[in-house]
Short mmCIF file of C-alpha atoms and ligand atoms in Angstrom, two decimals:
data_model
loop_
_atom_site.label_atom_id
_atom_site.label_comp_id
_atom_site.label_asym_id
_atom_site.label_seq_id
_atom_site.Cartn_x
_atom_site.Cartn_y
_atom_site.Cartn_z
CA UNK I 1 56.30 131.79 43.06
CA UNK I 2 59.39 130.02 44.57
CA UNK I 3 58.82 132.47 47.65
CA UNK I 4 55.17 131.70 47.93
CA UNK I 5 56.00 128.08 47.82
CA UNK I 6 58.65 128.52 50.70
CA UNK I 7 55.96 130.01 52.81
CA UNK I 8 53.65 127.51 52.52
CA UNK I 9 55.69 124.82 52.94
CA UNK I 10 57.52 126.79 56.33
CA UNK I 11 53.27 127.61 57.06
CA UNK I 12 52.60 123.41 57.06
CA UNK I 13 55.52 122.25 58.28
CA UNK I 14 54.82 124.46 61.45
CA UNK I 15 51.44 123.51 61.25
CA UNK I 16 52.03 119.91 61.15
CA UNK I 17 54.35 120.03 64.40
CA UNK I 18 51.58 122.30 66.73
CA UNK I 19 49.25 119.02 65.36
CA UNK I 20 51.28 116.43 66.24
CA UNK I 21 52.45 118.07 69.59
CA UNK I 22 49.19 118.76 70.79
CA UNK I 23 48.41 115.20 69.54
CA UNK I 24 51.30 113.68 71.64
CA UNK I 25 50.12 115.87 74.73
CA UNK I 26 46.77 114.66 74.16
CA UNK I 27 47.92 110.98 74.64
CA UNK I 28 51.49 111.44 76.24
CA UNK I 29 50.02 110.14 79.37
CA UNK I 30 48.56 107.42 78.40
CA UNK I 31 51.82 105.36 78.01
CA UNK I 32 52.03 104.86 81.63
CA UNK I 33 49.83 101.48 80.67
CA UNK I 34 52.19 100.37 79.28
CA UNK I 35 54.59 98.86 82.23
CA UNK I 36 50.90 96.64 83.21
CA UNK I 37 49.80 95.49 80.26
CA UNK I 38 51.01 92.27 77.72
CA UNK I 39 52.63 89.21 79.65
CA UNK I 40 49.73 88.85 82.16
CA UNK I 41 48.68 84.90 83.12
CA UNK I 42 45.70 84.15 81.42
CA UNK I 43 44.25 82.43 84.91
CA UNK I 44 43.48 85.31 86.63
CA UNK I 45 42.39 88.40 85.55
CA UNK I 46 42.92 90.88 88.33
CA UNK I 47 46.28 91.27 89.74
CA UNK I 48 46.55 91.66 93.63
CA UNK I 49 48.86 94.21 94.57
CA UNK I 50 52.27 93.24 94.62
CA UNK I 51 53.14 93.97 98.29
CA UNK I 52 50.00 91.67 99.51
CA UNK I 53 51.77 89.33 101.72
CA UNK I 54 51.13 85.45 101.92
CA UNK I 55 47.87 84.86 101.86
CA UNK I 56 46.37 83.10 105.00
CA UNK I 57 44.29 79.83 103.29
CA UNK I 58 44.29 78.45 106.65
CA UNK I 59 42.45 81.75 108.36
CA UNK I 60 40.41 82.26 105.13
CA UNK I 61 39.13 78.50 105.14
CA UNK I 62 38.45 78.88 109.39
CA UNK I 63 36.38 81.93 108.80
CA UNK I 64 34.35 80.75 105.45
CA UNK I 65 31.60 80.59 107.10
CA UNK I 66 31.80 83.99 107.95
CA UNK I 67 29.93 85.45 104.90
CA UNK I 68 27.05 88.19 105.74
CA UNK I 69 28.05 91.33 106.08
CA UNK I 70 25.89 94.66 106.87
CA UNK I 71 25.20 97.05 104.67
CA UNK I 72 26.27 100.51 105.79
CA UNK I 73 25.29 102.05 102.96
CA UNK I 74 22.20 101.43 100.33
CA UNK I 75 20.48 102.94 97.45
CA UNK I 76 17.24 100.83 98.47
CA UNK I 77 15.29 103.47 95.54
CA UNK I 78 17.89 103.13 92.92
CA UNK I 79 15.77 101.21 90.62
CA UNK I 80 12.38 102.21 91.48
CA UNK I 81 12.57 105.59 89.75
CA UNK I 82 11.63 104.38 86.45
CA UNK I 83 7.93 102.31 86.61
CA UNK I 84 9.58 98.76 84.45
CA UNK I 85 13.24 99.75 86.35
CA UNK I 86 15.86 100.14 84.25
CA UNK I 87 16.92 98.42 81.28
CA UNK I 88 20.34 98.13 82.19
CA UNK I 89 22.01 98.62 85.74
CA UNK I 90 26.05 99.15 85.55
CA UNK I 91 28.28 98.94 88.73
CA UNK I 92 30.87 101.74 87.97
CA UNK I 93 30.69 105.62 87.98
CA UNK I 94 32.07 108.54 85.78
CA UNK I 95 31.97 109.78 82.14
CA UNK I 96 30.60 105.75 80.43
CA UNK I 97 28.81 104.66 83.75
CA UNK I 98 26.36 108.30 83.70
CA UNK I 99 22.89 107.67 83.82
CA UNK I 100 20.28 108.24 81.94
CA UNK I 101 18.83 107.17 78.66
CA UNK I 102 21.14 105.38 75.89
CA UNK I 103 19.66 105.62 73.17
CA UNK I 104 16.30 105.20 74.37
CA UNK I 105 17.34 102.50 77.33
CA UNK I 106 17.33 103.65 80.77
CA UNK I 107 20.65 102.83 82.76
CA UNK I 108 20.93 103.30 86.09
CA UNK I 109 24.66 102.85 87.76
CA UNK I 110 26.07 101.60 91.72
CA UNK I 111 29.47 101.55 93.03
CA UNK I 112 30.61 98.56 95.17
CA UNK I 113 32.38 99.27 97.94
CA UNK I 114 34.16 98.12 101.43
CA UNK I 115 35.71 99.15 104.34
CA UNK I 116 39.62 99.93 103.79
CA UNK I 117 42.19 98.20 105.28
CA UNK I 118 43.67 101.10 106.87
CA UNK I 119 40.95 103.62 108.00
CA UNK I 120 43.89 105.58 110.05
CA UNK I 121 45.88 106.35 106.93
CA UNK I 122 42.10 107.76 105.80
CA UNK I 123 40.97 110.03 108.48
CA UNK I 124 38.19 111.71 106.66
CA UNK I 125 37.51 108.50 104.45
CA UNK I 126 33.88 108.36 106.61
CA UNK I 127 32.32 111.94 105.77
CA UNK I 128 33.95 111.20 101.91
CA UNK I 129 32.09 108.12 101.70
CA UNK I 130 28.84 109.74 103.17
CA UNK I 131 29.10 112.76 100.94
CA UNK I 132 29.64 110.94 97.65
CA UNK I 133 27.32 108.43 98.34
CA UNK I 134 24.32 112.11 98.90
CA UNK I 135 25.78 113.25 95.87
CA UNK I 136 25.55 111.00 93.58
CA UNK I 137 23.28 108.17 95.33
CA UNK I 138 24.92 105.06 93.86
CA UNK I 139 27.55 103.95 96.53
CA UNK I 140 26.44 100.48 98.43
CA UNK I 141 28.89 100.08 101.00
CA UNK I 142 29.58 96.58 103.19
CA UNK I 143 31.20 96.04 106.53
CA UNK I 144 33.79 93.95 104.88
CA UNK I 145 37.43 94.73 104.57
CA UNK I 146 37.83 96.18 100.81
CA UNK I 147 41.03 93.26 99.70
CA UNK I 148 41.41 91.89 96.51
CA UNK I 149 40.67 88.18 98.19
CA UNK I 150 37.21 89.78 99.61
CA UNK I 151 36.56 90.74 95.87
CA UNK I 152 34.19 86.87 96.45
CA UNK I 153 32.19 88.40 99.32
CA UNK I 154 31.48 91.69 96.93
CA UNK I 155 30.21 89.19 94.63
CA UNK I 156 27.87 86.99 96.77
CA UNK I 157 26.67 90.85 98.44
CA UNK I 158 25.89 92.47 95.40
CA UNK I 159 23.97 89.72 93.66
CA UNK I 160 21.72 89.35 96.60
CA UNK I 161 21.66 93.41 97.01
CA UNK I 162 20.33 93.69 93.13
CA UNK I 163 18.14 90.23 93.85
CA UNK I 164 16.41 92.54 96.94
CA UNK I 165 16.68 96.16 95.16
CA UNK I 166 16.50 95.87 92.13
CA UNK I 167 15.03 92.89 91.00
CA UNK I 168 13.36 95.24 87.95
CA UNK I 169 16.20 95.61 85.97
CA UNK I 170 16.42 94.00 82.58
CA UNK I 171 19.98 93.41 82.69
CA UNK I 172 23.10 94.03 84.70
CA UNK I 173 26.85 94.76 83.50
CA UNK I 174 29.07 94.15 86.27
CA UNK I 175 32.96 95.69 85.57
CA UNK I 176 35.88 96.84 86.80
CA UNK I 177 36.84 100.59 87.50
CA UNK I 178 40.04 100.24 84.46
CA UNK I 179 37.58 99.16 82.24
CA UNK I 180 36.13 100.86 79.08
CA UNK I 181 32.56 100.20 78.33
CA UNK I 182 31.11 100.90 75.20
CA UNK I 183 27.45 101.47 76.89
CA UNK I 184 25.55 102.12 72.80
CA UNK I 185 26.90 98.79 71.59
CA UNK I 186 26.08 96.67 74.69
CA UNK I 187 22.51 98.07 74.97
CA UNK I 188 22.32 97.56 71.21
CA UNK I 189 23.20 93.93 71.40
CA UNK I 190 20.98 93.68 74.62
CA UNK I 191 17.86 95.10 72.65
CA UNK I 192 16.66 92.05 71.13
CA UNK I 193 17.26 89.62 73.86
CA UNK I 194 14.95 88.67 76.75
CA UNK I 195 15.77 89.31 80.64
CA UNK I 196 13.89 86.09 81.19
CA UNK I 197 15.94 83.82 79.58
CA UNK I 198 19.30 83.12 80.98
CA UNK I 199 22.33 85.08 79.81
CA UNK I 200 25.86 85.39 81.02
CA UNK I 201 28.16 86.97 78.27
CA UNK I 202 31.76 88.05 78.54
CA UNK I 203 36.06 87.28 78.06
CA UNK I 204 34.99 83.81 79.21
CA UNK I 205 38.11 81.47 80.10
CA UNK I 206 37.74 78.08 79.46
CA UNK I 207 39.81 74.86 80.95
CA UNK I 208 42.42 77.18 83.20
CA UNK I 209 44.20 74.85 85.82
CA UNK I 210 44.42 75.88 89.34
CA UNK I 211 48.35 77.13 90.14
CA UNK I 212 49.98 75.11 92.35
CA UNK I 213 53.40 77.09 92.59
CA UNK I 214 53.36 78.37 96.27
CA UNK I 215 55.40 81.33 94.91
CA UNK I 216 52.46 82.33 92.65
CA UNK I 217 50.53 85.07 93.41
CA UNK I 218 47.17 83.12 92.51
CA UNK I 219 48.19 79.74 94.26
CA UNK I 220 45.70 77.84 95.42
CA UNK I 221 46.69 74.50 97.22
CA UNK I 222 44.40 71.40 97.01
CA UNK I 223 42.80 71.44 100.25
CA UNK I 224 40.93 74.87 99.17
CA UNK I 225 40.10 73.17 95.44
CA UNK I 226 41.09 70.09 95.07
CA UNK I 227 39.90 69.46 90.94
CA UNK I 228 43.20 69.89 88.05
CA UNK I 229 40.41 72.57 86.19
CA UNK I 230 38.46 75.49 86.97
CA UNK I 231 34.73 75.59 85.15
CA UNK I 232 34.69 78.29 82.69
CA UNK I 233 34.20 81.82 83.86
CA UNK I 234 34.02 85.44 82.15
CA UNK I 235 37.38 87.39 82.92
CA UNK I 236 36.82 89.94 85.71
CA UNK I 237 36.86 93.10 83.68
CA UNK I 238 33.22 92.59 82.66
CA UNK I 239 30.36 90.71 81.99
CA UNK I 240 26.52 90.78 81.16
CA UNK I 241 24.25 89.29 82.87
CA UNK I 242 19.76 89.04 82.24
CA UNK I 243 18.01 89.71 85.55
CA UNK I 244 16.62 86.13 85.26
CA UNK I 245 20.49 85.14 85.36
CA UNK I 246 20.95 87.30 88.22
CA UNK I 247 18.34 85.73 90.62
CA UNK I 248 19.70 82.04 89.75
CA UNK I 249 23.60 82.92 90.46
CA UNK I 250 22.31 85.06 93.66
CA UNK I 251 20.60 81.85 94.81
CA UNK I 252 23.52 79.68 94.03
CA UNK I 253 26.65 82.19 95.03
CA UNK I 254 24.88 81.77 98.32
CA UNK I 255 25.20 77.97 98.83
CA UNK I 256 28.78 77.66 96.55
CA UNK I 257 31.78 77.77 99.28
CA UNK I 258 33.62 80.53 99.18
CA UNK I 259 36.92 81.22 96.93
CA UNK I 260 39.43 83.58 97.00
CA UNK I 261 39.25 84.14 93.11
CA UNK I 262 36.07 86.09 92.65
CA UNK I 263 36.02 85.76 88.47
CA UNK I 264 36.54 82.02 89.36
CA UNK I 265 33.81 82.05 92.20
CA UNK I 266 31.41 82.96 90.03
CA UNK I 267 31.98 79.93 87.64
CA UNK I 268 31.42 77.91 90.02
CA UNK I 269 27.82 79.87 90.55
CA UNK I 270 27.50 79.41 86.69
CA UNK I 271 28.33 75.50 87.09
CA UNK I 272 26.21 75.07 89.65
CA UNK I 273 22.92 76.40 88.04
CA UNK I 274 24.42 74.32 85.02
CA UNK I 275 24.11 77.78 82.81
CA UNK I 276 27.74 77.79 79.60
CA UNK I 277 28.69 81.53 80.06
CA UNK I 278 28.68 82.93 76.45
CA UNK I 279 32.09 83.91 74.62
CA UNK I 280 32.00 87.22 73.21
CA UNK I 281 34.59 88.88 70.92
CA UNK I 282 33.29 92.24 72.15
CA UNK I 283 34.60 92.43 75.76
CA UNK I 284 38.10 92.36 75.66
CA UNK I 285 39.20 92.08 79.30
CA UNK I 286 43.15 91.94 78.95
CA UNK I 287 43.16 94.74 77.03
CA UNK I 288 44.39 95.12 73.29
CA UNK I 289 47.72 94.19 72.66
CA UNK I 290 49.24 97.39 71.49
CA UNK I 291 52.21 97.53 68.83
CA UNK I 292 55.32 97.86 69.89
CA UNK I 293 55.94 100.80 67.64
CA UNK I 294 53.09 102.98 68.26
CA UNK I 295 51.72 101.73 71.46
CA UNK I 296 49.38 105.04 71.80
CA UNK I 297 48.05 105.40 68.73
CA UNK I 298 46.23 102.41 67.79
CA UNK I 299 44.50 101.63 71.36
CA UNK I 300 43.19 105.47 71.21
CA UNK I 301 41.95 105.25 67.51
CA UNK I 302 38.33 105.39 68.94
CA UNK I 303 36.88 104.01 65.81
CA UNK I 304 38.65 100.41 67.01
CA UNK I 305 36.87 101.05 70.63
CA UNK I 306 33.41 101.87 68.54
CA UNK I 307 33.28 98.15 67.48
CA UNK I 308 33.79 96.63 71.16
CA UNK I 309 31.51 96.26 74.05
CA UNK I 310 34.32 96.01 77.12
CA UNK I 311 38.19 96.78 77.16
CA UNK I 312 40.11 96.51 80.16
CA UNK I 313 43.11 98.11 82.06
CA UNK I 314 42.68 101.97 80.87
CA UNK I 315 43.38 104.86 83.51
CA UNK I 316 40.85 106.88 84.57
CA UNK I 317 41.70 109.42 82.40
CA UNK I 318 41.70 107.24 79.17
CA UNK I 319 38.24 106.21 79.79
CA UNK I 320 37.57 109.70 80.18
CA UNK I 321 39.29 110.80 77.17
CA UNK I 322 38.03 107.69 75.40
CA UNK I 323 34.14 108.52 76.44
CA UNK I 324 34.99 112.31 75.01
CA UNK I 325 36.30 110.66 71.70
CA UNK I 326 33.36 108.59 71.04
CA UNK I 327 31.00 111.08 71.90
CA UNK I 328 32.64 113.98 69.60
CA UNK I 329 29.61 114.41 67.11
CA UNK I 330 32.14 114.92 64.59
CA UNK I 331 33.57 111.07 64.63
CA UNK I 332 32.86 109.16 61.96
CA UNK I 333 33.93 105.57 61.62
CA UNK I 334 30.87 103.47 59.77
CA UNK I 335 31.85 103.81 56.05
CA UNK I 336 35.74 103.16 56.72
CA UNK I 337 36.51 99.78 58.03
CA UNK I 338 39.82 99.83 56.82
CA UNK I 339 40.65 103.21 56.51
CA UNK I 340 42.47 102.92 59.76
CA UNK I 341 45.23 100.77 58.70
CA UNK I 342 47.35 103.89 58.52
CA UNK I 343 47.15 103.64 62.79
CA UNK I 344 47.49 100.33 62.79
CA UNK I 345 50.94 98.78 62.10
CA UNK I 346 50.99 95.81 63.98
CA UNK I 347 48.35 94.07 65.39
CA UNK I 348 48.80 91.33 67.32
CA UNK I 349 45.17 90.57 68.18
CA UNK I 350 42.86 88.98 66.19
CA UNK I 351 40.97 91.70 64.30
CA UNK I 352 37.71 92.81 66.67
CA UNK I 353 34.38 91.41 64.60
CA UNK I 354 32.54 94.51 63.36
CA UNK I 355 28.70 93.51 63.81
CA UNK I 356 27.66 93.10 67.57
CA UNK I 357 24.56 93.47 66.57
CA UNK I 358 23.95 90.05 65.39
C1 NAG J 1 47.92 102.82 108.78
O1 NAG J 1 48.32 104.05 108.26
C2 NAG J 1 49.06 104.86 109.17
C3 NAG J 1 49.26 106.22 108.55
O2 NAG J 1 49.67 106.12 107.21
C4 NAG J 1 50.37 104.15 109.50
O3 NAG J 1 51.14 104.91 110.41
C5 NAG J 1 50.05 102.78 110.10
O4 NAG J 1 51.24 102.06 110.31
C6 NAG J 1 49.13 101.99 109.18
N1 NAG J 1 48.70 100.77 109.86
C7 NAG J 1 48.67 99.58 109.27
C8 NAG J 1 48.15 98.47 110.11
O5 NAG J 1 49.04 99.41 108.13
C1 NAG J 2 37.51 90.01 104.44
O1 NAG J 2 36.77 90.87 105.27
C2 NAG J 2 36.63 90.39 106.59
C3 NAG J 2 35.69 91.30 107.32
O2 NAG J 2 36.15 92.61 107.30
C4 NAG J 2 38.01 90.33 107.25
O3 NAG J 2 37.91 89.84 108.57
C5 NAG J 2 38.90 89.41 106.44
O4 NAG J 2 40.21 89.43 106.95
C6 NAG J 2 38.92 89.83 104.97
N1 NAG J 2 39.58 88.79 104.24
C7 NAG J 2 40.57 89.00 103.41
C8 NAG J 2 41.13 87.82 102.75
O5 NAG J 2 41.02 90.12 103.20
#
């Protein structure tokens, strides 16, 4: 008996280390995030890269009025396949962006894109472009230089793109690439609204003071905005908006002056059609603040990423293992809210609300 007992225990001991190596391979990549996320200003949600050099507000505020740009490429059919267009229209690609019905809503998907800084250091970046764009028929492309200060003129050329082309859609989520989208639950909490009255929902950020430390990265001196507050606006990693929304803020991005900060751009669109954006607990757009101890484990439970709408700053390759996660038929989360505490040590954040659907 004694030996029997040895052997099992030798038999689930091994057992238990394949598990928790293949675990740990599973998400030993994903603590690259880590040297990005926590500490970030709440002001601004996307970072410009760190080599950027000064930026030029005297040049930028010369050549304001330079604002229309061609578009190189379109997708002028992209919501006429479906007679009604689609319910929802979603402006990034791969694994949560496919297309297609969700559960019983038709989403449709575009890519926003510019021309990059350095076309010499991207020889074939042309044909790529072109090729991508046949393939999968949701690149718009602008004649605009692709910088994280031109993020404003993506903004102003995409509303009036989707105001032109796709004025059909029910409802548009705009996002950033690092984000993770929980398509089901945002189409569930879109079902029983109306894209004829107003909505703007997201991370909104309320009563944020320009920075007026030169060394900052998001300085902004008074000449460019002169006010001690920024109007409220939804943190770039992703909002909703209702296609009645959409035509207003197209309208009005077009007359506000342009700003550098895109997310805060677009609050001053929002202010000047007098529309509140809407908080939401669902779209997380700095992320989740992982616990120290087990940063991995908790962010990649993907019953906590069932309950939200929007998380930002994941790899590519979390989304994509994320998206897999979710969709394993075998997941099952409804019956244990709490069963997950094992995971979940430390949480700094305030627990996510479990009913978007209200
Ligand atoms: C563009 O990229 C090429 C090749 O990497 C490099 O030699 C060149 O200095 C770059 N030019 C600018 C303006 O950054
Ligand atoms: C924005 O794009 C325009 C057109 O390509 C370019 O002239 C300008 O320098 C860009 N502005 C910034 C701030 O990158």
């Amino acid at each position: 008996v004694r030996r029997h007992f040895r052997a099992d225990a030798i038999c689930t001991l091994v057992l238990v280390v394949v598990l928790f190596t293949m675990l740990y391979s599973q998400l030993g990549h994903t603590s690259l995030r880590e040297e990005k996320g926590g500490g970030q200003d709440a002001m601004v949600t996307t970072l410009p890269p760190l080599t950027q050099p000064a930026f030029d507000f005297k040049r930028y505020l010369r050549n304001k009025d330079n604002r229309k740009f061609d578009l190189l490429i379109n997708q002028p059919k992209k919501c006429k396949r479906n007679p009604g267009g689609p319910f929802l229209l979603i402006i990034v690609r791969k694994t949560w962006g496919r297309e297609g019905p969700v559960n019983g809503a038709q989403v449709q998907r575009v890519f926003l894109l510019g021309v990059p800084k350095n076309k010499t250091a991207l020889p074939a970046w042309e044909s790529l472009v072109h090729q991508e764009s046949q393939m999968y028929r949701d690149i718009l492309l602008w004649d605009f230089l692709d910088t994280f200060f031109n993020l404003t003129l993506k903004e102003i050329h995409f509303l009036s793109w989707a105001r032109e082309f796709c004025f059909s859609t029910k409802f548009i989520f705009k996002g950033d690439a690092d984000v993770f989208v929980n398509v089901e639950n945002i189409v569930n909490f879109l079902e029983r609204r109306d894209p004829s009255d107003d909505l703007f929902v997201g991370d909104i950020i309320y009563n944020a003071h320009p920075i007026r430390t030169r060394k900052s990265k998001y300085y902004i001196p008074e000449t460019m905005y002169g006010l001690s507050m920024y109007p409220a606006y939804a943190g770039g990693g992703g909002f909703l908006l209702s296609s009645s929304t959409m035509k207003k803020l197209s309208q009005a991005c077009g007359e506000v002056e342009l700003f550098p900060i895109d997310d805060v751009f677009l609050g001053m669109c929002l202010q000047r059609i007098n529309l509140k954006p809407t908080l939401h607990e669902g779209f997380k757009t700095f992320g989740i603040t992982k616990p120290s101890a087990a940063p991995n484990l908790q962010t990649f439970d993907p019953c906590f990423y069932k309950d939200l709408m929007v998380v930002h700053s994941l790899k590519g390759a979390e989304i994509w293992l994320m998206w897999n996660l979710l969709h394993n038929p075998r997941l099952s989360c409804t019956q244990k809210k709490h069963v997950k505490k094992a995971f979940r040590w430390k949480i700094k954040t305030k627990e996510p609300t479990k009913d978007y659907a209200t």
